[in-house]
Structures are given as C-alpha cells and as structure tokens.
XYZ file of C-alpha atoms in Angstrom:
615
model
C -46.084 6.458 -176.565
C -46.859 2.759 -176.185
C -44.197 2.011 -178.807
C -41.675 4.077 -176.870
C -42.647 2.397 -173.632
C -42.368 -1.106 -175.075
C -38.779 -0.348 -176.060
C -37.925 0.274 -172.426
C -40.525 -1.182 -170.085
C -41.546 -4.765 -169.305
C -44.829 -5.859 -170.900
C -46.581 -5.689 -167.541
C -46.325 -1.902 -167.427
C -46.753 -0.916 -171.079
C -50.392 0.017 -170.454
C -49.395 2.746 -168.029
C -49.681 6.434 -168.954
C -46.360 8.086 -169.842
C -46.094 9.935 -166.524
C -46.919 6.768 -164.570
C -44.422 4.782 -166.639
C -41.699 7.299 -165.864
C -42.592 7.207 -162.168
C -42.469 3.415 -162.243
C -38.982 3.488 -163.741
C -37.826 6.009 -161.146
C -39.150 3.809 -158.361
C -37.022 1.011 -159.813
C -34.123 3.544 -159.982
C -33.717 2.912 -163.697
C -32.986 6.574 -164.355
C -31.431 6.094 -167.774
C -34.595 4.485 -169.121
C -36.765 7.110 -167.400
C -34.837 9.942 -169.046
C -34.956 8.270 -172.449
C -38.735 7.894 -172.244
C -39.313 11.416 -170.889
C -37.161 13.060 -173.566
C -38.811 11.029 -176.313
C -42.295 12.064 -175.194
C -41.207 15.694 -174.881
C -39.942 15.650 -178.458
C -43.239 14.212 -179.702
C -45.191 16.814 -177.752
C -43.108 19.606 -179.246
C -43.771 18.270 -182.743
C -47.510 18.115 -182.065
C -47.523 21.650 -180.646
C -46.068 22.939 -183.887
C -48.801 21.230 -185.926
C -51.923 21.426 -183.740
C -53.191 21.467 -180.190
C -52.792 18.098 -178.513
C -54.299 16.375 -175.521
C -52.402 16.529 -172.240
C -50.633 13.196 -171.700
C -49.298 13.749 -168.184
C -46.161 15.131 -166.628
C -43.031 14.089 -168.518
C -40.714 16.669 -166.906
C -37.139 15.447 -166.478
C -36.583 17.509 -163.303
C -37.662 14.758 -160.858
C -35.219 12.344 -162.510
C -32.235 14.692 -162.349
C -33.149 15.663 -158.788
C -33.283 11.994 -157.787
C -29.905 11.353 -159.420
C -28.372 14.323 -157.603
C -29.845 13.265 -154.256
C -28.502 9.740 -154.634
C -25.050 11.220 -155.293
C -25.399 13.131 -152.008
C -26.395 9.971 -150.144
C -23.569 7.959 -151.687
C -20.968 10.580 -150.798
C -22.311 10.840 -147.259
C -21.987 7.075 -146.892
C -25.748 6.498 -146.729
C -25.846 3.742 -149.363
C -28.063 0.696 -149.515
C -27.894 -2.302 -151.783
C -30.848 -0.993 -153.768
C -29.327 2.422 -154.469
C -25.679 1.762 -155.140
C -25.689 1.117 -158.891
C -28.235 3.314 -160.589
C -26.589 6.315 -162.213
C -26.875 6.960 -165.941
C -23.543 5.384 -166.838
C -23.669 2.389 -164.550
C -21.802 2.101 -161.284
C -22.114 4.067 -158.079
C -22.122 7.869 -158.452
C -20.718 10.298 -155.889
C -20.664 14.073 -155.676
C -18.139 15.399 -158.182
C -17.733 18.090 -160.810
C -19.235 15.605 -163.230
C -22.384 15.163 -161.107
C -22.830 18.971 -161.041
C -22.633 19.192 -164.833
C -24.577 16.036 -165.703
C -27.309 16.158 -163.047
C -27.730 19.420 -161.109
C -27.203 21.733 -164.093
C -29.997 19.897 -165.941
C -32.540 20.725 -163.208
C -34.695 23.610 -164.428
C -36.013 24.504 -160.974
C -33.759 27.453 -160.002
C -34.810 27.484 -156.350
C -33.883 23.795 -156.000
C -30.420 24.381 -157.514
C -29.766 27.420 -155.292
C -30.848 25.540 -152.177
C -28.666 22.568 -153.149
C -25.682 24.907 -153.451
C -26.308 26.491 -150.049
C -26.396 23.084 -148.373
C -23.223 22.282 -146.409
C -21.378 19.231 -147.720
C -19.077 18.509 -144.776
C -18.169 15.096 -146.188
C -16.729 16.354 -149.512
C -13.028 17.226 -149.441
C -12.648 18.563 -152.985
C -12.278 22.302 -153.557
C -13.015 22.176 -157.300
C -16.350 20.406 -156.755
C -17.465 22.972 -154.177
C -16.431 25.829 -156.478
C -18.352 24.389 -159.455
C -21.358 23.773 -157.191
C -21.412 27.320 -155.831
C -20.953 28.796 -159.311
C -23.895 26.705 -160.559
C -26.070 28.138 -157.783
C -24.838 31.700 -158.282
C -25.892 31.629 -161.939
C -29.441 30.645 -160.894
C -29.885 33.413 -158.286
C -32.283 36.271 -158.870
C -30.365 39.516 -159.398
C -32.433 41.828 -157.208
C -33.230 41.471 -153.506
C -35.197 38.880 -151.568
C -38.660 37.562 -152.310
C -39.856 38.425 -148.774
C -38.791 42.078 -148.983
C -36.476 41.823 -145.976
C -32.935 43.161 -145.669
C -31.522 39.694 -145.055
C -28.548 38.732 -147.219
C -29.662 37.624 -150.663
C -28.963 34.107 -151.854
C -26.547 35.569 -154.407
C -24.600 37.460 -151.749
C -24.459 34.351 -149.531
C -23.088 32.240 -152.366
C -20.635 34.925 -153.471
C -19.309 35.217 -149.914
C -18.834 31.436 -149.758
C -17.043 31.501 -153.097
C -14.595 34.097 -151.841
C -14.064 32.208 -148.594
C -13.563 28.993 -150.556
C -10.893 30.628 -152.723
C -9.086 31.934 -149.659
C -9.349 28.654 -147.742
C -8.088 26.713 -150.770
C -5.177 29.132 -151.164
C -4.209 28.780 -147.500
C -4.398 24.964 -147.724
C -2.017 24.961 -150.674
C 0.155 27.668 -149.138
C 0.639 25.712 -145.914
C 0.624 22.286 -147.650
C -2.479 21.183 -145.735
C -5.254 18.858 -146.893
C -8.498 20.490 -148.004
C -11.296 19.570 -145.564
C -14.958 20.182 -146.297
C -15.737 19.877 -142.577
C -13.194 22.556 -141.623
C -14.297 24.828 -144.456
C -17.985 24.798 -143.535
C -17.758 24.597 -139.753
C -14.804 26.903 -139.130
C -14.029 29.006 -142.194
C -17.670 29.657 -143.161
C -18.923 29.598 -139.576
C -19.311 32.333 -136.988
C -16.050 31.233 -135.351
C -13.954 32.759 -138.131
C -12.317 36.026 -137.110
C -10.578 37.551 -140.135
C -8.619 39.986 -137.974
C -7.347 37.189 -135.756
C -6.386 35.189 -138.847
C -4.445 38.205 -140.092
C -2.639 38.423 -136.744
C -1.704 34.733 -136.913
C -0.226 35.247 -140.400
C 1.657 38.282 -139.098
C 3.080 36.271 -136.167
C 4.381 33.775 -138.750
C 5.925 36.583 -140.781
C 3.843 35.341 -143.730
C 3.354 38.494 -145.792
C 1.927 36.639 -148.803
C -0.978 35.131 -146.835
C -1.482 38.401 -144.949
C -1.832 40.381 -148.171
C -4.275 37.797 -149.570
C -6.519 38.150 -146.518
C -6.368 41.955 -146.623
C -7.198 42.223 -150.314
C -9.799 39.443 -150.596
C -11.725 40.254 -147.418
C -11.294 44.002 -147.081
C -14.980 44.647 -147.693
C -16.523 41.890 -145.599
C -17.989 44.325 -143.064
C -17.470 44.599 -139.325
C -13.975 45.628 -138.381
C -12.811 44.878 -141.901
C -14.113 48.020 -143.522
C -11.288 49.644 -145.450
C -9.314 48.263 -148.370
C -6.915 46.535 -146.016
C -9.639 45.022 -143.863
C -9.297 47.428 -140.928
C -8.791 51.066 -139.998
C -5.363 52.577 -139.463
C -5.163 51.718 -135.766
C -6.200 48.091 -136.250
C -3.870 47.754 -139.217
C -0.913 48.902 -137.141
C -1.984 46.498 -134.398
C -1.743 43.634 -136.904
C 1.589 44.793 -138.287
C 2.973 45.032 -134.759
C 2.626 41.227 -134.636
C 5.231 40.838 -137.384
C 8.591 39.456 -136.208
C 10.875 42.340 -135.109
C 13.672 40.896 -137.254
C 11.596 41.519 -140.418
C 12.701 44.596 -142.328
C 9.997 47.305 -142.585
C 10.924 47.639 -146.255
C 9.395 44.206 -146.878
C 5.949 45.299 -145.646
C 5.998 49.015 -146.410
C 3.241 48.485 -148.996
C 0.889 47.423 -146.185
C 1.356 50.536 -144.072
C -1.165 53.418 -144.243
C -0.290 56.222 -146.621
C -1.670 59.660 -147.389
C -3.379 60.457 -150.714
C -1.349 61.731 -153.615
C -0.413 65.359 -153.099
C -0.208 67.656 -156.092
C 3.364 68.182 -157.318
C 4.675 65.832 -154.652
C 4.787 62.298 -156.002
C 6.762 61.090 -153.002
C 3.850 61.852 -150.654
C 1.760 59.258 -152.458
C 3.882 56.523 -150.895
C 4.952 58.233 -147.671
C 4.181 55.917 -144.763
C 2.565 57.586 -141.745
C 2.150 55.767 -138.448
C -1.147 57.290 -137.301
C -4.697 56.066 -137.441
C -5.990 59.093 -139.354
C -4.171 58.360 -142.630
C -5.786 56.693 -145.609
C -4.666 53.296 -146.908
C -3.218 52.929 -150.368
C -6.128 52.283 -152.828
C -6.541 48.643 -153.798
C -6.504 49.537 -157.484
C -2.889 50.633 -157.012
C -1.857 48.018 -154.464
C -3.146 44.736 -155.915
C -1.508 44.805 -159.398
C 1.955 44.840 -157.815
C 1.243 41.559 -156.016
C -0.817 39.666 -158.610
C 1.744 36.856 -158.656
C 0.856 35.799 -155.105
C -2.888 36.455 -155.145
C -5.284 33.569 -155.844
C -7.931 34.324 -158.503
C -10.745 36.507 -157.167
C -14.403 35.736 -157.798
C -15.852 37.770 -160.628
C -19.548 38.058 -161.403
C -19.137 39.689 -164.809
C -17.827 38.192 -168.028
C -16.814 34.968 -166.262
C -16.719 32.914 -169.446
C -14.553 35.362 -171.368
C -12.093 35.834 -168.497
C -11.730 32.107 -167.861
C -11.154 31.408 -171.536
C -8.535 34.161 -171.788
C -6.748 32.918 -168.666
C -6.702 29.346 -169.975
C -4.991 30.444 -173.174
C -2.298 32.327 -171.267
C -1.844 30.026 -168.261
C -1.154 26.382 -169.098
C -1.168 24.114 -166.081
C 0.182 20.592 -165.796
C -1.728 17.987 -163.784
C 0.116 14.774 -162.912
C -1.948 11.571 -162.786
C -0.114 8.514 -161.476
C -0.216 5.902 -158.714
C 2.248 5.952 -155.839
C 2.819 4.094 -152.624
C 2.509 5.797 -149.236
C 6.258 5.625 -148.702
C 9.423 7.730 -148.692
C 9.910 7.554 -152.473
C 6.286 8.466 -153.150
C 6.515 11.485 -150.829
C 9.735 12.588 -152.534
C 8.155 12.309 -155.960
C 5.118 14.379 -154.949
C 7.447 16.994 -153.470
C 9.416 17.069 -156.731
C 6.241 17.572 -158.783
C 5.146 20.452 -156.569
C 8.539 22.142 -156.752
C 8.379 21.810 -160.526
C 5.048 23.662 -160.525
C 2.777 20.701 -161.361
C -0.628 20.096 -159.796
C -0.687 16.838 -157.781
C -4.407 16.625 -156.933
C -4.978 13.721 -159.348
C -2.235 11.485 -157.921
C -3.533 8.252 -156.396
C -1.667 7.202 -153.226
C -2.201 3.572 -152.176
C -0.875 2.639 -148.700
C -0.906 -1.059 -149.643
C 1.734 -0.882 -152.395
C 5.241 0.448 -152.954
C 6.197 3.230 -155.345
C 7.705 2.002 -158.623
C 11.452 2.455 -158.977
C 13.785 2.573 -161.969
C 17.575 2.503 -162.156
C 19.114 4.059 -165.281
C 22.846 3.293 -165.644
C 24.548 5.650 -168.089
C 27.317 3.793 -169.934
C 30.729 5.365 -170.620
C 30.529 4.540 -174.333
C 27.143 6.252 -174.603
C 23.608 5.022 -174.182
C 22.004 3.785 -171.009
C 20.190 0.854 -169.464
C 16.908 0.661 -167.614
C 16.080 -1.663 -164.721
C 12.536 -1.315 -163.377
C 10.632 -2.616 -160.385
C 7.021 -1.949 -161.414
C 5.604 -2.326 -157.880
C 2.358 -0.261 -157.775
C 2.286 0.018 -161.593
C 1.498 -3.700 -161.791
C -1.825 -3.092 -160.074
C -2.639 0.308 -161.596
C -5.910 -0.283 -163.459
C -7.783 1.622 -166.158
C -10.775 2.068 -163.832
C -8.540 3.727 -161.222
C -7.175 6.108 -163.854
C -10.654 6.997 -165.136
C -11.861 7.730 -161.604
C -9.067 10.270 -161.266
C -9.897 11.700 -164.710
C -13.348 12.550 -163.323
C -11.556 15.014 -161.016
C -9.785 16.759 -163.913
C -10.838 20.236 -165.114
C -13.900 20.028 -167.350
C -13.808 21.287 -170.932
C -10.413 23.004 -170.768
C -7.917 20.134 -171.065
C -5.771 20.579 -174.180
C -3.857 17.312 -174.131
C -3.734 13.956 -172.329
C -0.216 12.484 -172.508
C 0.014 8.818 -171.530
C 3.106 6.722 -170.883
C 4.108 3.940 -170.807
C 1.801 1.044 -171.814
C 4.604 -1.567 -171.802
C 5.192 -0.817 -168.104
C 1.493 -0.846 -167.147
C 0.115 -4.407 -167.424
C -3.404 -3.230 -166.555
C -3.579 -0.783 -169.470
C -2.740 -2.714 -172.617
C -4.517 -4.013 -175.713
C -8.299 -3.624 -175.836
C -8.300 -2.266 -172.284
C -5.989 0.538 -173.395
C -8.247 1.291 -176.369
C -11.450 1.515 -174.301
C -9.622 3.567 -171.684
C -8.433 6.126 -174.259
C -11.948 6.255 -175.722
C -13.313 7.033 -172.249
C -10.624 9.653 -171.649
C -11.534 11.456 -174.872
C -15.228 11.241 -174.019
C -14.663 12.628 -170.526
C -12.196 15.374 -171.472
C -13.821 16.349 -174.772
C -13.111 15.924 -178.467
C -10.805 18.966 -178.426
C -8.381 17.128 -176.148
C -5.312 15.724 -177.923
C -4.359 12.147 -176.943
C -0.644 11.376 -177.025
C 1.102 8.123 -176.099
C 4.804 7.794 -175.290
C 6.594 4.433 -175.450
C 9.305 3.254 -173.074
C 10.566 -0.093 -171.859
C 9.773 -1.751 -175.206
C 11.677 -4.977 -175.794
C 11.335 -8.209 -177.707
C 10.595 -9.965 -174.418
C 7.587 -7.834 -173.445
C 6.079 -6.670 -176.752
C 3.423 -8.387 -178.808
C 1.039 -7.330 -181.534
C -1.975 -7.214 -179.215
C -0.379 -4.909 -176.652
C -0.473 -1.641 -178.635
C -2.178 -2.184 -181.993
C -5.844 -2.245 -180.797
C -5.445 1.223 -179.250
C -3.733 3.012 -182.150
C -7.024 4.270 -183.630
C -7.391 6.429 -180.493
C -3.826 7.803 -180.542
C -3.334 11.233 -182.134
C 0.439 11.382 -181.519
C 2.743 8.439 -180.764
C 6.371 8.919 -179.732
C 9.096 6.267 -179.852
C 12.848 5.975 -180.483
C 14.840 3.958 -183.007
C 15.346 0.929 -180.742
C 11.617 0.742 -180.017
C 10.849 1.155 -183.722
C 13.093 -1.820 -184.498
C 11.076 -4.008 -182.110
C 7.805 -2.893 -183.713
C 9.197 -3.520 -187.225
C 9.617 -7.177 -186.359
C 5.819 -7.456 -186.449
C 5.527 -6.969 -190.205
C 6.991 -5.615 -193.390
C 8.059 -2.007 -193.933
C 9.157 0.586 -191.427
C 7.553 1.223 -188.058
C 5.866 4.507 -188.989
C 4.043 2.941 -191.945
C 2.889 0.071 -189.748
C 1.630 2.453 -187.063
C -0.246 4.649 -189.546
C -1.848 1.606 -191.185
C -3.241 0.631 -187.784
C -4.821 4.017 -187.110
C -2.238 6.306 -185.484
C -2.492 9.862 -186.849
C 1.023 11.247 -186.255
C 4.270 9.460 -185.355
C 7.306 11.251 -183.953
C 10.500 9.190 -184.086
C 13.417 10.351 -181.904
C 16.807 10.063 -183.628
C 19.023 11.279 -180.773
C 21.597 13.842 -181.868
C 20.234 13.573 -185.434
C 16.939 15.199 -184.437
C 13.591 13.612 -185.190
C 11.461 12.313 -188.049
C 7.750 13.174 -187.953
C 5.176 11.580 -190.253
C 1.453 12.171 -190.777
C -1.100 9.549 -191.794
C -2.284 9.601 -195.387
C -5.843 8.967 -194.152
C -7.444 12.413 -194.425
C -10.553 11.324 -192.504
C -8.430 10.121 -189.571
C -6.496 13.402 -189.534
C -9.728 15.415 -189.444
C -10.642 13.680 -186.176
C -7.561 15.171 -184.539
C -7.904 18.341 -182.435
C -5.986 21.599 -182.470
C -3.501 22.427 -185.194
C -3.235 18.854 -186.508
C -6.381 18.759 -188.622
C -4.869 21.439 -190.867
C -1.761 19.399 -191.705
C -1.210 17.730 -195.075
C -2.082 13.999 -195.111
C 0.927 11.807 -195.888
C 3.492 14.539 -195.161
C 6.860 13.870 -193.497
C 9.467 16.236 -192.041
C 12.901 15.939 -190.467
C 13.770 18.449 -187.740
C 17.346 18.981 -186.516
C 18.734 18.778 -183.009
C 20.396 22.036 -181.969
C 24.028 22.103 -180.887
C 25.047 22.093 -177.195
C 28.636 22.078 -175.978
C 29.857 18.631 -174.893
C 30.516 19.785 -171.332
C 26.974 21.217 -171.072
C 24.880 18.196 -172.098
C 22.591 16.135 -169.909
C 20.422 14.146 -172.324
C 18.239 12.436 -169.705
C 14.641 13.327 -170.462
C 15.381 14.512 -174.012
C 12.720 12.251 -175.543
C 10.140 13.262 -172.951
C 10.832 16.943 -173.643
C 10.618 16.404 -177.416
C 7.290 14.557 -177.104
C 5.678 17.011 -174.680
C 6.923 20.002 -176.671
C 5.451 18.578 -179.879
C 2.083 17.866 -178.216
C 2.117 21.372 -176.707
C 2.662 23.033 -180.093
C 0.143 20.728 -181.803
C -2.580 21.696 -179.326
C -1.917 25.458 -179.210
C -5.111 27.499 -179.263
C -3.737 31.046 -179.152
C -1.484 30.727 -182.209
C -2.811 30.476 -185.763
C -1.624 27.904 -188.298
C 1.204 25.998 -186.639
C 2.323 23.668 -189.419
C 4.009 20.289 -189.018
C 7.570 21.574 -189.416
C 6.984 24.424 -186.969
C 5.559 22.057 -184.346
C 8.580 19.776 -184.802
C 11.067 22.644 -184.565
C 9.317 23.953 -181.452
C 9.645 20.474 -179.897
C 13.336 20.351 -180.790
C 13.870 23.713 -179.057
C 12.129 22.416 -175.929
C 14.444 19.383 -175.913
C 17.437 21.668 -176.589
C 16.687 23.679 -173.446
C 16.073 20.533 -171.407
C 19.385 18.937 -172.444
C 21.450 22.016 -171.609
C 22.602 21.867 -167.978
C 22.417 25.669 -167.831
C 18.673 25.762 -168.502
C 17.301 22.246 -167.794
C 16.057 23.146 -164.290
C 14.267 26.304 -165.403
C 16.830 29.052 -164.851
C 17.082 31.090 -168.042
C 14.629 28.797 -169.853
C 12.574 30.582 -172.511
C 8.783 30.411 -172.375
C 6.514 28.833 -174.975
C 5.468 32.139 -176.557
C 9.100 33.162 -177.035
C 10.000 29.772 -178.520
C 7.101 29.882 -180.980
C 8.047 33.428 -182.006
C 11.592 32.150 -182.680
C 10.192 29.323 -184.819
C 7.829 31.486 -186.854
C 10.488 34.178 -187.398
C 13.170 31.553 -188.144
C 15.294 33.096 -185.391
C 16.826 29.743 -184.395
C 20.023 28.805 -182.519
C 23.153 28.693 -184.612
C 24.816 25.467 -185.723
C 21.959 22.960 -185.879
C 23.370 19.430 -186.061
C 23.251 18.285 -189.687
C 21.514 14.967 -190.338
C 21.703 12.639 -193.315
C-alpha cells in the first residue's frame, strides 16, 4: 500500500493508512488520485481474500468519492462554485450535471438509497430533458420492487419516479410540439407540482383544436387517478365536457375516435365503433385506440425489457442530430427552422448572440460547374472545445456515425487539434461509432500538409471530389487516395460527378480492423467503381449530390440490422441515395424510398435502368 501511495501522494502523507490517505486526497479534491488508490487497494484485498484471510486495512470504498463528485456537479450546475471546487473532476475542468455525470459518477455509487434520493431531488436549474430522463431511469433501476420500508400505503419510491418519468415524457413532447424551450423550473414546479390539473390541460388543448396533444394527454395519463380514471382520463360526462371545448368549425369526423363507444356487440361489427353521446357508455379500449395513433404519440415509459426495446427501436429508427454553431440572427433562425422541417434534431446546435451566422453564395455557371464564396463569420471562432461540450449532450452508446465537415472552413479544427478532437469524439461516443470527414472549400491557397494529415489516422471514411484530390496530389507523388491511405485513412470515397464514384480501402489490415460496423469485414486493398444512375436532363438538381453520396455511404457502412454489406453494395446504396437527392421529383422527400427499400434493391440487384457508363 505504501508503494501505491507513493505513486500518488506527496512524501508527507505516505505514512498514512490507506483509508486516511484516500480521505486526505478527497479533502484536496484530487478525486482521480483517490479513485486510483482505492481501486488499487481493493484489487489487492480481493487477491488476498482468494489466498488467505487478511488484516483489515481500513475503508477503501469508492462510494464517498463518487458521491463527492456527483455533489460537486450539483453545486456547479446550481451556480454554487468556489475557486477551490471548480476544477476537480476526473477528466480535468469543471463538471456540471449531464448525462455523462449520471453514467460516470452516480451510476458508480453502490448505495441504492443514495441514488434513489438523488433522483427524487428537484433540479430546477437544469434545462435538459435527456439528463432528467437518464437520472430518473437510474433511480428507478435502484428502487425496491415491493412496497415501502415503513409499511405505510404512501406511494413507493418506484411509483414516484415512474410518475415523474411519464410526466417528463409528456412535458417534453408538449415543449417540442409547441416549439417551447424545456425548463426544469417549469417542469418541477408546475408540471410535477400540485398545480397541474390534467383535465384543465386537456380543455386548453381542446380550445386550441389540438387533437394530437389532446390524445397524448388522454392516453399517457388515463390512469393517474382522481378524475382521470378511465382509459381516456375521465368518465363519459367529463369527456364530453372536454370535447365540447373543441372549435365548432372542427368536423366531428376528425375526433370521432375520442368519443365514447359501446362494447363490441355480437354479429354487429358496426356497434363496436358507434358513437353514443351519453355518460353511461364505455370508452374504446386503449389497446384498440393507441395503435392507430402511434405516429403522434411520444414513447411511453416501460418497466419491462427496457434494454431490448430500446435496442430494437434504435435499429429501426435512425435519428439525425445536427451539431453546428450559429449566430442569434435571422439566418440562424431560418437554418434551425429548416433543420426541424427536415426532421433533424437541433438540440446540439450552439447559438452565440455575439457572432453572425456563416453564409455561402454558390453561383451555378451556364457551362456547368459552380463557384463558392464564403463568409465564415461564426465558423472562424468555432472551437474544438465548444464542439466537444455539445458532444457531451449527445445520446450515449447509440450513435452509429459522426460525420464532420469541413475542416478547411473551420480554422479552429485543423491539424493536431482536429486529430485530438476526433480522438475525443470517438472516446465519448464509443468505439462502435464511425467517424467520417467530408472535404469542401479546398484550394491551393488554403491547404497545407499540416491541415489534414495529422488527423487521418482517426478518419474511417474520407470524402472528396476530383478538384480537391488534385490539390492534395500536389503534396507528393502518386494519386490522392494512395497518399491518404498511407497517412492512416481507412476508406476514401472519390466523387466523379456523372461518372459515379471510386471507393478504395486501405491495404493495412490492422487499420481496417479498428473500423466499426460493416467496414472491418471488407477486403484490405480493394477498390470499386460505382455508377451514377440516369436522370432526365430536365429533372436534375445536382446541388448536394456529394453530401448525399457521402452520407449514404456512411449510413450503409454503419448498418447494424443488415448482415454483410460489402464495399460494392455500400457504394451502390450511396449512389442510389444521391440519385434520389438529385432528382427534383424526390429530392425534398416526396416519393423518396427508405433505407430498407434501397438496401433490398441493392442486394437483389433490382437497380434503376440505364446506369451512366464510366470509363
């Protein structure tokens, strides 16, 4: 133990007992060293227990350390920070309450009662739904399954947490539905407080004519007790009272599914859905009502098979999170609105009121091709540390791919800084997360060897076009793909415009094995050419073709619900994605085929006719 202590502690305290040494380190708020010493002593104790009985050497439990780390996160987030407590988390820097602090600190506390109590505490100062959900789930898993310790009929801790989880899901849905900011203060003081009247909330939604929100409230809180006792949250009379608040101009056909109905009568299927306007009728069972409106219902809280259901949903439901920096201006607001209309999640976007949103002008020339004039604005000050702070807010353990663009237009994320940033991204998001980098704005006037090369060892997929490849070729002998592979990039996808794309894989088998998803099964040193598929001249809009090709290739390369997607199939899938994006009939989503359909087309070789031949 003295040897372990001397590795960490000053000489003046090496004579302390292990438990006293750990306490001394905690008093100095050197939690990393305290954990290292405690874990080391625990390992030695376990080894001695296997061999023979050993003398007690004091308390080396890690619980006090993790509790102290969690409590400092609470103080930091609440704004109660002193100079002596602001820089003492395990990774350096000030730590606040986040999903990461739940996983790295609170989940490591073995004291169940402490974790449950921490989850029941009201964090008015935290305005992040995902953190509160992870926190409540952590507490729910630690609750005792049966009753209260004191034998009373008071609500159990599990039931309290489950109720908060359901309220959190509803409050979060309503915030997104009405485009309002999530507020921890409003959630705890109003939505979780005694002031909340579910029936009155239903009436307010009815006054608005908002059937989607009304149905969510009826289904999610139908069993909350009080007046909300039936499947629709009220008896027949109260239900009709709520529906009477709907605008008179609203057709009854649009809310017929909310009206009371009688049970199914034998040999009379119509009676099952006959709507009766009296308080004695029975509401339509939830088991029959909810499936018809699953597209507008937020996910309900389940206490059984959570892990399996979440994993299955993640495979079927791929969500896009946009991470960028914008100014608090008209263009920034427009861009956020565009992302939302496109179905992307905008929670990770950083809005800085002190800068302007970047702007680009892309003239399309009559003879073909286009130019690009850029005012970097906020991109000039967008730093790697700002990006990594937003990454901490990203979903934990479920991110399939991190697609980054464009290093030549981000002065704060180039060279060694870019490399360390990508290393941190992979560490934060997990080794199963694919890292792709897209190039743009590459020119002889802004490119140098130190801008991209140091980071290539961390890049699984790099995308560039022929003009950008020509600039990179000026650095050395040979073609661009060979140069990029030699410097550590695993896969290079080269856009060739109407001639399709060339995709090459590194010959370094060890480097390829470090790649996630489908890529590690590809043949080292292999190369394929994939065609571009024909579109009529009057139907083409090629803007965004390279972006679609790159994202489609990364999507196919990181698929988890499809077995054995080879290099050519991933490339063909990407070409189909670009084909749909370039066709004015489908580029905005109307008639666009989904990823499962596209992959089925690829694997069955059921491809569009007349692919453009390349030479």
